[in-house]
Tab-separated table of C-alpha atoms in Angstrom:
chain	number	residue	atom	x	y	z
A	1	UNK	CA	94.589	108.125	77.910
A	2	UNK	CA	98.332	108.630	77.993
A	3	UNK	CA	97.976	112.437	77.171
A	4	UNK	CA	95.616	112.648	80.281
A	5	UNK	CA	98.157	111.018	82.603
A	6	UNK	CA	100.878	113.262	81.211
A	7	UNK	CA	98.797	116.403	81.984
A	8	UNK	CA	98.034	114.956	85.435
A	9	UNK	CA	101.639	114.410	86.139
A	10	UNK	CA	102.613	117.774	84.868
A	11	UNK	CA	99.684	119.095	87.196
A	12	UNK	CA	101.412	117.165	90.295
A	13	UNK	CA	104.839	118.200	89.471
A	14	UNK	CA	104.161	121.820	89.486
A	15	UNK	CA	105.459	123.114	93.102
A	16	UNK	CA	102.239	125.463	93.529
A	17	UNK	CA	99.795	122.592	93.025
A	18	UNK	CA	101.881	120.530	95.393
A	19	UNK	CA	101.794	123.221	97.912
A	20	UNK	CA	97.951	123.517	97.584
A	21	UNK	CA	97.332	119.636	97.864
A	22	UNK	CA	99.477	119.296	100.783
A	23	UNK	CA	97.088	120.640	103.486
A	24	UNK	CA	94.322	118.362	101.979
A	25	UNK	CA	96.558	115.315	101.979
A	26	UNK	CA	97.511	115.928	105.781
A	27	UNK	CA	93.773	116.385	106.442
A	28	UNK	CA	92.764	113.076	104.747
A	29	UNK	CA	95.768	111.074	106.277
A	30	UNK	CA	94.050	110.935	109.826
A	31	UNK	CA	90.771	109.776	108.176
A	32	UNK	CA	92.666	107.068	106.213
A	33	UNK	CA	94.145	105.677	109.305
A	34	UNK	CA	90.659	105.805	110.970
A	35	UNK	CA	89.075	104.007	107.929
A	36	UNK	CA	91.970	101.312	107.618
A	37	UNK	CA	91.041	99.204	110.717
A	38	UNK	CA	87.540	99.309	109.493
A	39	UNK	CA	88.447	97.836	106.142
A	40	UNK	CA	90.530	95.113	108.014
A	41	UNK	CA	87.415	94.280	110.043
A	42	UNK	CA	85.138	94.272	106.883
A	43	UNK	CA	87.743	92.263	104.651
A	44	UNK	CA	87.073	88.654	106.345
A	45	UNK	CA	83.325	89.400	106.161
A	46	UNK	CA	83.750	90.255	102.311
A	47	UNK	CA	85.762	87.171	101.791
A	48	UNK	CA	83.261	85.125	103.470
A	49	UNK	CA	80.279	86.420	101.412
A	50	UNK	CA	82.105	86.177	98.322
A	51	UNK	CA	81.563	82.495	97.519
A	52	UNK	CA	77.888	83.066	98.142
A	53	UNK	CA	77.645	85.951	95.665
């Protein structure tokens, strides 16, 4: 498991990979800011249904 994390860290620390992931991140960011209010809206409902489950 630790080996996989190390490989993943090496993958992220390489500049070319970061340059490749940057546009994807900037594309997903607006999506995240759009889904965040939705999550805040669903959270009370989930916490209400939790005791019933």
